Short mmCIF file of C-alpha atoms and ligand atoms in Angstrom, two decimals:
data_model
loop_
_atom_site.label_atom_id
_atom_site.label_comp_id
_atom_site.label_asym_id
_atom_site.label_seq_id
_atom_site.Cartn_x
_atom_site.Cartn_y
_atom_site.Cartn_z
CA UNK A 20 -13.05 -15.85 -78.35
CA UNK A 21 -12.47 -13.04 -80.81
CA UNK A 22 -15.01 -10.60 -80.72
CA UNK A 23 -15.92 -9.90 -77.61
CA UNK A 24 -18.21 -7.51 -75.90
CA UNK A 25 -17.28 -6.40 -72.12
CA UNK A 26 -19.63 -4.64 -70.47
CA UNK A 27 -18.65 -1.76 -67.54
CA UNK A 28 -14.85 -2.10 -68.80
CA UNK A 29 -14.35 1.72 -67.64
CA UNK A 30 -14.61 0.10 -64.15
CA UNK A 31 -12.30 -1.80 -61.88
CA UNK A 32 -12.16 -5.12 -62.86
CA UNK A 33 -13.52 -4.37 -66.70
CA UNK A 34 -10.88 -1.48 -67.53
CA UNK A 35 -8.14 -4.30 -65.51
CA UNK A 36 -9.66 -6.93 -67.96
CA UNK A 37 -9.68 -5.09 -71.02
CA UNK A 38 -5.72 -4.27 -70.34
CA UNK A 39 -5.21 -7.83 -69.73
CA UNK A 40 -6.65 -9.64 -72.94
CA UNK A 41 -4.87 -6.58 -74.98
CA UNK A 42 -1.35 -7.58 -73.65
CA UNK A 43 -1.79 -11.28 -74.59
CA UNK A 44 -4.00 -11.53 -77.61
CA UNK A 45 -3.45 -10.06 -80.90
CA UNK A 46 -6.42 -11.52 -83.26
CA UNK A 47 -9.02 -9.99 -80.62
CA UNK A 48 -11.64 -7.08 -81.26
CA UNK A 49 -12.74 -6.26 -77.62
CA UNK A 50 -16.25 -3.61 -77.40
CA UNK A 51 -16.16 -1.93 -74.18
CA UNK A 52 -20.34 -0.62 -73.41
CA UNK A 53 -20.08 1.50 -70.04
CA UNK A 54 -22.45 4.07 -69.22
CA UNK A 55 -19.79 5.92 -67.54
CA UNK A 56 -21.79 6.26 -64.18
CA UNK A 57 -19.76 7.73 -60.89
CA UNK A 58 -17.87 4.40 -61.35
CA UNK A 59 -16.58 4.44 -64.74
CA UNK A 60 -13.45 5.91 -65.93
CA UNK A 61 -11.99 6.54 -69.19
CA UNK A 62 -9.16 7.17 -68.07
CA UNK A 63 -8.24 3.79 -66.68
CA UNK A 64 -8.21 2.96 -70.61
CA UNK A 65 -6.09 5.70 -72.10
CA UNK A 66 -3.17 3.70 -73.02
CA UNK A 67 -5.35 1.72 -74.92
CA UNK A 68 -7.94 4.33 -76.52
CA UNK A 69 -6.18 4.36 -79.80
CA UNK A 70 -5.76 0.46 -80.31
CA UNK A 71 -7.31 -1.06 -83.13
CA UNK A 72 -8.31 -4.07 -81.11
CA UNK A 73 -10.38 -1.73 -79.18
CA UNK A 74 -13.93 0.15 -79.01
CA UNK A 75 -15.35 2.42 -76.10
CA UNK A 76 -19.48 2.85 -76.99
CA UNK A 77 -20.92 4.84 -73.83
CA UNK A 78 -24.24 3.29 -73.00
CA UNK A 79 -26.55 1.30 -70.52
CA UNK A 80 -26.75 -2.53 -70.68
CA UNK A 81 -30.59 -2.14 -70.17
CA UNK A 82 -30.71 -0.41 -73.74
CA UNK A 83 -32.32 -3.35 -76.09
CA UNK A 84 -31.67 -1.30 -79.23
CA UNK A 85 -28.20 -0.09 -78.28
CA UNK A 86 -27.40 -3.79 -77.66
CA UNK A 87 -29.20 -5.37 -80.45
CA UNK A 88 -27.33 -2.56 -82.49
CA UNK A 89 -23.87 -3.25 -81.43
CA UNK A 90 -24.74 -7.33 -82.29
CA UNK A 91 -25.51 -6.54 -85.19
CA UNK A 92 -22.45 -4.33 -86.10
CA UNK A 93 -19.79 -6.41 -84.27
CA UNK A 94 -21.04 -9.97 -84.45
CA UNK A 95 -19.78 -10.72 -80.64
CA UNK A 96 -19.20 -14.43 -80.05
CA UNK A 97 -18.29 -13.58 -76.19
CA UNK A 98 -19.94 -11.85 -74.10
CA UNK A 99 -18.08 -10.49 -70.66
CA UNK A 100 -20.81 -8.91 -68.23
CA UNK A 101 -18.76 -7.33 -65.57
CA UNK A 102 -21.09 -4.17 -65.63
CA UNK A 103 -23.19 -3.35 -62.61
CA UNK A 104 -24.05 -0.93 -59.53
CA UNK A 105 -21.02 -2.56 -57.09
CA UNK A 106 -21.02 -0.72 -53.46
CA UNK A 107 -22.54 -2.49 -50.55
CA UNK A 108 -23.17 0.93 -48.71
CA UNK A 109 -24.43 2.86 -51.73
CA UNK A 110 -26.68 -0.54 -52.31
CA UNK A 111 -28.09 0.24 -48.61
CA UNK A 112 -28.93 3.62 -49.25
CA UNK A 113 -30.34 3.44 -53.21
CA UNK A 114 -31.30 -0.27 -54.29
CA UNK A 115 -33.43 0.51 -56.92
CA UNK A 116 -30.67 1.63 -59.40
CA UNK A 117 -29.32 -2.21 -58.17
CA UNK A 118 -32.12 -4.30 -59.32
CA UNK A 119 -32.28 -2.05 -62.57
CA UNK A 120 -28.39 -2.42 -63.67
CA UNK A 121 -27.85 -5.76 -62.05
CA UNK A 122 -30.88 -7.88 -62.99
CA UNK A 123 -32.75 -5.74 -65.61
CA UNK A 124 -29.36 -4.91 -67.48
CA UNK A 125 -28.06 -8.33 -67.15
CA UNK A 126 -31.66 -9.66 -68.71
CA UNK A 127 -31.50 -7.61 -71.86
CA UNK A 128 -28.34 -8.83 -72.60
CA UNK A 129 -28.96 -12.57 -72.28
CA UNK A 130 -32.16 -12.13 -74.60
CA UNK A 131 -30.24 -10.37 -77.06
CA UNK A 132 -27.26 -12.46 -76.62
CA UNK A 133 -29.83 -15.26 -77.00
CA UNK A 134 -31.58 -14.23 -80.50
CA UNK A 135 -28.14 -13.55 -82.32
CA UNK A 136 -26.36 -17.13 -81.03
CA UNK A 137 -29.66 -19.16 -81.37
CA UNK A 138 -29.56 -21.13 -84.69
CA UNK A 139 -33.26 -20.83 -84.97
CA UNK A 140 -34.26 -17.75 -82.64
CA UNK A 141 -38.12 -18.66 -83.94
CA UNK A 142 -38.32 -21.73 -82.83
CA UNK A 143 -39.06 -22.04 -78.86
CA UNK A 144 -37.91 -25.61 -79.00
CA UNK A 145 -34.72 -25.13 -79.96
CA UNK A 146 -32.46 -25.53 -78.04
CA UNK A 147 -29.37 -25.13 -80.46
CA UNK A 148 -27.04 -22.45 -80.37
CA UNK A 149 -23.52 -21.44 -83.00
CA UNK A 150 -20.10 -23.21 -82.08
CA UNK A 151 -18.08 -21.30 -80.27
CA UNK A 152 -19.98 -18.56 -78.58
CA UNK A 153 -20.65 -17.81 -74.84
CA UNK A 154 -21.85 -15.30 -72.16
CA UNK A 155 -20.09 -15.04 -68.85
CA UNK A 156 -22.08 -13.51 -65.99
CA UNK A 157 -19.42 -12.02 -63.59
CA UNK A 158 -20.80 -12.56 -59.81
CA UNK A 159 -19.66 -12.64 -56.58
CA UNK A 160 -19.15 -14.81 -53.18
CA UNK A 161 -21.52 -12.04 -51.54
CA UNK A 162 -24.42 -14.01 -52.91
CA UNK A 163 -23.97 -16.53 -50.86
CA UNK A 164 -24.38 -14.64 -47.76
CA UNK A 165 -21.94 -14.34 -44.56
CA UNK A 166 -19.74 -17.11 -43.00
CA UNK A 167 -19.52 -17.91 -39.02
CA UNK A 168 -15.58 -18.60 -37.98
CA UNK A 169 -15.45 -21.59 -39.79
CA UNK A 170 -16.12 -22.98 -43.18
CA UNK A 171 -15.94 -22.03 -46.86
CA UNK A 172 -18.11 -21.08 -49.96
CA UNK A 173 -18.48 -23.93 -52.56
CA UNK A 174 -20.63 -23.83 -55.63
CA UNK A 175 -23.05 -26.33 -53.69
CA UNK A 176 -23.53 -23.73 -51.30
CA UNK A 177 -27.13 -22.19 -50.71
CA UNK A 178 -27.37 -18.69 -52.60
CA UNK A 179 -28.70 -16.43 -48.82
CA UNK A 180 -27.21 -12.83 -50.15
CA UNK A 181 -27.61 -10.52 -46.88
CA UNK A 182 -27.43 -6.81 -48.85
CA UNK A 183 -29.63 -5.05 -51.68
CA UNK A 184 -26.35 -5.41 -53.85
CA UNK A 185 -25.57 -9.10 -52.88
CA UNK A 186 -29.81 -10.09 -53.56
CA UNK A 187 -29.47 -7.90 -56.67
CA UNK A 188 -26.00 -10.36 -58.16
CA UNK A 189 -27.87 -13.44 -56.91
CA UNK A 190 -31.04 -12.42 -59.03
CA UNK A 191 -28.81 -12.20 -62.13
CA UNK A 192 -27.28 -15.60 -61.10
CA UNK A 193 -30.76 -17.11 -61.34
CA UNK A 194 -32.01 -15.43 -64.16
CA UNK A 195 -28.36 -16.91 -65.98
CA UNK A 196 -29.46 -20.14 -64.82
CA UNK A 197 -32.74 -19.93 -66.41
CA UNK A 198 -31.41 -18.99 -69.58
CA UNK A 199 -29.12 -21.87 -69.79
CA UNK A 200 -31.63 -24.36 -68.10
CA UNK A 201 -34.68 -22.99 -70.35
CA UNK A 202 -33.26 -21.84 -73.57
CA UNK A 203 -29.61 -24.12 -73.49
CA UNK A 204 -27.94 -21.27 -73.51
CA UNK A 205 -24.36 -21.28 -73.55
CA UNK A 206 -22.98 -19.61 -70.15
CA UNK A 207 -20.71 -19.80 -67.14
CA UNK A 208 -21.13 -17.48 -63.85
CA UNK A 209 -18.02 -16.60 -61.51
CA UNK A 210 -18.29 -15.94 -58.38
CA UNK A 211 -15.17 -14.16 -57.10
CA UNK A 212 -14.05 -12.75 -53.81
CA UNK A 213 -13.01 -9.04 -52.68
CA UNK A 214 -10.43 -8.01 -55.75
CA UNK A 215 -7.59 -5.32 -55.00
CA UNK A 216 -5.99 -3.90 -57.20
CA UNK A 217 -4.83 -0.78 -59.29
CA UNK A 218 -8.06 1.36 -60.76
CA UNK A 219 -10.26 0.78 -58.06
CA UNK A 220 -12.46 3.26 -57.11
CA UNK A 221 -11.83 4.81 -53.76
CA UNK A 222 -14.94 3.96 -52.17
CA UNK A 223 -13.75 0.99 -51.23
CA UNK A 224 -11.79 -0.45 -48.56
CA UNK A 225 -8.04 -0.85 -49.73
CA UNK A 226 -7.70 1.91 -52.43
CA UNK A 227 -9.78 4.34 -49.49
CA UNK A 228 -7.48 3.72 -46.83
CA UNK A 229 -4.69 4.13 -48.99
CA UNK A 230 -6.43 7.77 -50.31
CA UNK A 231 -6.60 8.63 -46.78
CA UNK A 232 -3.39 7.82 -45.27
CA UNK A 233 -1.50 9.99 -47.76
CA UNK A 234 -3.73 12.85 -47.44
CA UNK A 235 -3.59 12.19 -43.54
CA UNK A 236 -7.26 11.63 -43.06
CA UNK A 237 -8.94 9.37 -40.77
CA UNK A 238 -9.36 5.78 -41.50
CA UNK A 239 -12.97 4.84 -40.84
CA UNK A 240 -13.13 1.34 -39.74
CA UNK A 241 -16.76 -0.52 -39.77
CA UNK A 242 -17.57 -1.59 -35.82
CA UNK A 243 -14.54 -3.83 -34.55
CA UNK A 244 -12.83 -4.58 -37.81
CA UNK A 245 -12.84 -7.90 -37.75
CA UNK A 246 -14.62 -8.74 -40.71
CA UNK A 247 -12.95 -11.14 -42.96
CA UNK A 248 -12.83 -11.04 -46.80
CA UNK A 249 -10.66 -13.15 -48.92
CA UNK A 250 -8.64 -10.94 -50.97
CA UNK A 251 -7.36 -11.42 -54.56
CA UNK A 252 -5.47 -9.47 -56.71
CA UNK A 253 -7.64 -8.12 -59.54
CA UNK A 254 -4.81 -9.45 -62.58
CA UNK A 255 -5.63 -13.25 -60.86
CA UNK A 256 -9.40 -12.54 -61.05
CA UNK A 257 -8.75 -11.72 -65.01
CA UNK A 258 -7.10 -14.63 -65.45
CA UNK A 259 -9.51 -16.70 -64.23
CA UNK A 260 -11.67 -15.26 -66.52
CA UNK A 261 -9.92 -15.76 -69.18
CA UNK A 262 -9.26 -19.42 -67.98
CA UNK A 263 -13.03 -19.89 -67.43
CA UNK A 264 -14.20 -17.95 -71.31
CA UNK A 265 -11.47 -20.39 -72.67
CA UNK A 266 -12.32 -24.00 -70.86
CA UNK A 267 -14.92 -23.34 -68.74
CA UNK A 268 -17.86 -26.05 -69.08
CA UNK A 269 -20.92 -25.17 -70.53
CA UNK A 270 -23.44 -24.24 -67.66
CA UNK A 271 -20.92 -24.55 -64.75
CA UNK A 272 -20.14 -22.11 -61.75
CA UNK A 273 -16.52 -21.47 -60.69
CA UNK A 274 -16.05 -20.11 -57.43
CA UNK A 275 -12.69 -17.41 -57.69
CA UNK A 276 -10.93 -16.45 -54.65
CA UNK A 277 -7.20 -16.27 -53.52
CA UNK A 278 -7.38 -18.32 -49.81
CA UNK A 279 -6.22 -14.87 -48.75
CA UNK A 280 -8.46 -14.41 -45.43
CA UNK A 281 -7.64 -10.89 -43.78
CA UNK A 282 -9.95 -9.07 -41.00
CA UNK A 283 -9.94 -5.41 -42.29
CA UNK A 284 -8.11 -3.98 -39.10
CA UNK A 285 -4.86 -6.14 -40.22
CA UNK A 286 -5.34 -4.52 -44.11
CA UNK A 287 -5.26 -0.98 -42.71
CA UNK A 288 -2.46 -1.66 -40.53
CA UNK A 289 -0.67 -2.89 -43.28
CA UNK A 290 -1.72 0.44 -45.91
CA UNK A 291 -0.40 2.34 -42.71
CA UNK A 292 3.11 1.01 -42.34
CA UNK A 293 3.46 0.88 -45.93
CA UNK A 294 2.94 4.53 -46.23
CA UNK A 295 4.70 5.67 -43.09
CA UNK A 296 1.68 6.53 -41.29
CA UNK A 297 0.64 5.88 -37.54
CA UNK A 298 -2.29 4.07 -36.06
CA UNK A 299 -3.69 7.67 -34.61
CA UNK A 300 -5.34 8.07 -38.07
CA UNK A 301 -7.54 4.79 -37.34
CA UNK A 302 -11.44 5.84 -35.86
CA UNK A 303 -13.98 2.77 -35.49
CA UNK A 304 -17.47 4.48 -37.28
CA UNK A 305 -20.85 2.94 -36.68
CA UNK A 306 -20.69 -0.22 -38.15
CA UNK A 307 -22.58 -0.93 -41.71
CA UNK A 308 -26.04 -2.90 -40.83
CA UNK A 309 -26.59 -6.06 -41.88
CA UNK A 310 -22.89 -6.37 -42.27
CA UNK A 311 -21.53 -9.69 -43.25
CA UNK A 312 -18.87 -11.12 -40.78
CA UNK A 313 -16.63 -13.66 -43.13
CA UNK A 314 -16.70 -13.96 -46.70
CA UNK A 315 -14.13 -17.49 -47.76
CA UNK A 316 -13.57 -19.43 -51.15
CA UNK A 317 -13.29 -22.99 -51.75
CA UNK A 318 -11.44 -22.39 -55.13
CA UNK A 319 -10.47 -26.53 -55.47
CA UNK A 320 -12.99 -26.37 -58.25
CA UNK A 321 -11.60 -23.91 -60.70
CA UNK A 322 -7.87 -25.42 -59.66
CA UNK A 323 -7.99 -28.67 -59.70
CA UNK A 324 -10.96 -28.83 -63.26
CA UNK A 325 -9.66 -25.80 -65.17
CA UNK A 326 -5.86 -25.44 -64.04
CA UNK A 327 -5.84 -21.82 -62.64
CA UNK A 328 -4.28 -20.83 -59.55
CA UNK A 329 -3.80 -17.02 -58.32
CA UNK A 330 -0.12 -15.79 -58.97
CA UNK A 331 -0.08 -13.35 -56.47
CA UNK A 332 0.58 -13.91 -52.64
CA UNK A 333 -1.36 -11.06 -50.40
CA UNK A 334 2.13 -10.08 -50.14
CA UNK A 335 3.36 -8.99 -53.53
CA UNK A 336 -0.28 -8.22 -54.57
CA UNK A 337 -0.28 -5.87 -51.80
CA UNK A 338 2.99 -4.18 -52.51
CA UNK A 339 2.08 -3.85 -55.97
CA UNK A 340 -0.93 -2.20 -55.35
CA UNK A 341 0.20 0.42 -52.89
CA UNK A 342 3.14 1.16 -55.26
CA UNK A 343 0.60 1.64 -57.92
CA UNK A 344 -1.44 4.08 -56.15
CA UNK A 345 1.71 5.99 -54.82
CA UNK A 346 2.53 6.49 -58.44
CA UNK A 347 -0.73 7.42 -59.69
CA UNK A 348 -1.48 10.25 -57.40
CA UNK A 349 -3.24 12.54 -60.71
CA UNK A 350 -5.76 9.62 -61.18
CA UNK A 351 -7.17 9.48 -57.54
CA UNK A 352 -6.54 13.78 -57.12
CA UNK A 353 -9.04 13.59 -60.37
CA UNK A 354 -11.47 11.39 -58.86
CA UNK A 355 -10.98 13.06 -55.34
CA UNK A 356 -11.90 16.25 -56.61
CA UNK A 357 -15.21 15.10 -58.21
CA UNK A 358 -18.64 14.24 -57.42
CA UNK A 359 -16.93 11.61 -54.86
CA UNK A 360 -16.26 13.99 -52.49
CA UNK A 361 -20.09 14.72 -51.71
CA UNK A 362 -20.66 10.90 -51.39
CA UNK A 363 -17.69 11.02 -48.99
CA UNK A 364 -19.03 13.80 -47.02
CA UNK A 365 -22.75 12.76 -46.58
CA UNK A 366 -21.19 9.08 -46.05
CA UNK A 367 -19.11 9.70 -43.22
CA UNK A 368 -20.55 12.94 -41.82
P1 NAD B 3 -17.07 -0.90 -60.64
O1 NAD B 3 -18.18 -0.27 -59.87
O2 NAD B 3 -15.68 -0.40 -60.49
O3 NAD B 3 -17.41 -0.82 -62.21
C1 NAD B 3 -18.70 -1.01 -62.71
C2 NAD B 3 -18.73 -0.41 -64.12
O4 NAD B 3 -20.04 -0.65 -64.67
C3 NAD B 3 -18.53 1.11 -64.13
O5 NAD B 3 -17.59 1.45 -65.15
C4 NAD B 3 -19.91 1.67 -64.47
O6 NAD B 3 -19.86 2.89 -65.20
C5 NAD B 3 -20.50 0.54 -65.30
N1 NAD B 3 -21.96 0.53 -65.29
C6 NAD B 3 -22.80 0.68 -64.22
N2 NAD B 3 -24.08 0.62 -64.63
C7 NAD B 3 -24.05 0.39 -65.97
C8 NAD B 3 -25.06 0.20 -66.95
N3 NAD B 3 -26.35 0.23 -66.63
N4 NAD B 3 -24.69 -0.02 -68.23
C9 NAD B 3 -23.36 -0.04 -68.59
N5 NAD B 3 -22.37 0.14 -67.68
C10 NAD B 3 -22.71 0.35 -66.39
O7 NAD B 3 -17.17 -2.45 -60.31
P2 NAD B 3 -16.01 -3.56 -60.25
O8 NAD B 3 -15.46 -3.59 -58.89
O9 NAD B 3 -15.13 -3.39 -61.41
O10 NAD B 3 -16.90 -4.87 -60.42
C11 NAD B 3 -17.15 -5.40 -61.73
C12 NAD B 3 -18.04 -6.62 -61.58
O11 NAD B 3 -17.40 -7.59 -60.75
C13 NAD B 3 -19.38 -6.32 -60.91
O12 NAD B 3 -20.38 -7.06 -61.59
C14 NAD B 3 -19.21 -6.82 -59.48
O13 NAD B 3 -20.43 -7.24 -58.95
C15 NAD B 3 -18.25 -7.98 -59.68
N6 NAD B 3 -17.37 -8.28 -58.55
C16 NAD B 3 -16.59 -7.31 -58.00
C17 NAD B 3 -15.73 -7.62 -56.95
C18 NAD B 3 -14.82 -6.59 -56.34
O14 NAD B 3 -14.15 -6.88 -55.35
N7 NAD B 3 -14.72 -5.39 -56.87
C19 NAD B 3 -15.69 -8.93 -56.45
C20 NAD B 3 -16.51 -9.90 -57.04
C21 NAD B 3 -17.33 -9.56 -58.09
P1 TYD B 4 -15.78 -3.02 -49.44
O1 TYD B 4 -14.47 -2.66 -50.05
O2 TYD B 4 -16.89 -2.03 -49.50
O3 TYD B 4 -16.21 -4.43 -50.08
P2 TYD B 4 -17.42 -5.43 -49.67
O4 TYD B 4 -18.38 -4.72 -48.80
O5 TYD B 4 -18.01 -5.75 -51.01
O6 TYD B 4 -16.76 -6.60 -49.01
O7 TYD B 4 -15.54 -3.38 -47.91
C1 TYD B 4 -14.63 -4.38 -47.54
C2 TYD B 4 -14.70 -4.50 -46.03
O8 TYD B 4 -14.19 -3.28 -45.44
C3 TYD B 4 -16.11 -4.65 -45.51
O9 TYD B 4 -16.09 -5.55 -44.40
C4 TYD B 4 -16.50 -3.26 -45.05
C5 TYD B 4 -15.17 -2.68 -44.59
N1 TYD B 4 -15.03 -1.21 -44.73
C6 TYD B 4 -14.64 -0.43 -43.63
O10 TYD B 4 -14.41 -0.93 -42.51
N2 TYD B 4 -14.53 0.93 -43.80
C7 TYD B 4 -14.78 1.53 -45.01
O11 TYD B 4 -14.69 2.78 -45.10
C8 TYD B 4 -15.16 0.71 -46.13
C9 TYD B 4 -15.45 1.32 -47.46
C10 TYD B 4 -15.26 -0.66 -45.95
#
């Protein structure tokens, strides 16, 4: 792992990822693609913008010659694919721009991924490929579909994603598959659970609720608000990454997730006493259709084969988080005041 190309770093997870391998690897030289959509932001990267370890191209993973291009400059050996269309509700309203990003995007750069690491691209029989290099498809536990009260996600389990955005991850999964079962291609998928963490766009649950409790808003709560997600913190998720791009077997899934089950009515409780607000701001909203009910990890896999286990207890992860966003008031005001606001409005009219 030294050149490596991460796609959608300007997001989330990516821009968390990028900041991660920078703090603990010097003999790195990390390409960051992102095509900057609502999602991405530079400035989740501006301590890092002047780093020689570190290059921001903007552009769209679908783009054959902008990726072929940057192969040919950079020579990646890894390949990080965190980039992709992410929101559930957005995914309910627009799925085309999901199948496009997520499957279409993720295609292009297996193929070209596969002609620069294949040590004969001509020959269809191959099956051969350089030491060293590999592609990780970052997915999630949504593909496999929603949970009754009991039970947990294993690798085993049947892929049954319920959403546009969940079918659209689980199409990438497959076509990652068939590039490792077809071609041998050298590749791991991840599938982690709901990630919290500092950077995260407010659209979604934690950093939202947090958004609106300081500007004394109401906190719109899908149906009851006892859905359950299994929440880790998003420096845990990078490290498992990292753990996976470092020992994962070739081929293999690892199921990510912190065996932190919360129903989202105990998470906004929590962003309310943290921030000295009162339950008046809660108001349950129509909920979202086809919602899923539980989302749960099995993680022994990843534990007990690779050695990783999340740092972070709900707990500290938590206070971390809400401390982070309490001292980074400019970043959210900047997003606020953007073209979020009209998704906000039209979302929640
Ligand atoms: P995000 O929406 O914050 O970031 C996505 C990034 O991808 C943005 O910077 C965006 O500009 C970029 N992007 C979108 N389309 C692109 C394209 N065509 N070409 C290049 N860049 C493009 O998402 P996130 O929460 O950071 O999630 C990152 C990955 O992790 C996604 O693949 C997501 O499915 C997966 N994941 C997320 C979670 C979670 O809780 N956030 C959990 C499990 C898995
Ligand atoms: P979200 O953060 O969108 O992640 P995902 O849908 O990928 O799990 O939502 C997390 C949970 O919070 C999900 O059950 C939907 C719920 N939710 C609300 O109740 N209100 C909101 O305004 C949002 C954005 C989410």
């Amino acid at each position: 792992m030294k050149n490596i190309l991460v796609t959608g770093g300007a997001g989330f997870i990516g821009s968390n990822f990028i900041h991660y391998l920078l703090k603990r690897y010097d003999d790195i030289n990390i390409v960051n693609i992102d095509l900057l959509t609502y999602a991405g932001n530079l400035d989740n990267l501006v301590e890092v913008s002047d780093d020689k370890r570190y290059t921001f191209v903007r552009g769209d993973i679908h783009d054959r010659a902008l990726v072929e291009e940057l192969f040919q400059k950079y020579e990646f050996d890894t390949v990080v694919n965190f980039a992709a269309e992410s929101h559930v509700d957005r995914s309910i309203t627009d799925p085309d721009i999901f199948l496009i990003t997520n499957v279409l995007g993720t295609q292009t750069l297996l193929d070209v991924a596969k002609k620069h690491w294949k040590l004969d691209p001509d020959d269809k029989y191959s099956r051969e490929f350089k030491e060293g290099v590999k592609y990780l498809q970052v997915s999630t536990d949504e593909v496999y579909g929603a949970l009754g009260a009991t039970g947990l996600f294993t690798e085993k389990t049947p892929l049954a994603p319920n959403s546009p955005y969940s079918a659209s991850k689980a199409s990438a999964d497959f076509v990652v598959r068939a590039y490792a079962q077809t071609y041998g291609m050298p590749v791991n998928i991840t599938r982690c659970s709901n990630n919290y963490g500092p950077y995260q766009f407010p659209e979604k649950l934690i950093p939202l609720m947090i958004n609106n409790c300081l500007a004394e808003k109401n906190l719109p709560v899908y149906g009851d608000g006892m859905q359950i997600r299994d929440w880790l913190y998003v420096e845990d998720h990078c490290a498992a990454i990292t753990t996976v791009l470092e020992k994962g077997v070739l081929g293999e899934v690892y199921n990510v997730g912190g065996n932190n089950e919360k129903a989202n009515i105990e998470i906004v409780k929590l962003i309310i006493d943290n921030t000295g607000k009162t339950e008046d701001l809660i108001v349950h909203v129509k909920d979202r259709p086809g919602h899923d009910r539980r989302y749960a990890i099995d993680n022994t896999k990843i534990t007990t084969e690779l050695g990783w286990a999340p740092a972070y207890t709900f707990e500290t992860g938590m206070a971390q988080t809400i401390e982070w966003y309490l001292s980074h008031k400019e970043w959210m005001d900047k997003i606020v005041s953007g073209e979020y606001m009209s998704y906000y409005e039209k979302m929640y009219k």
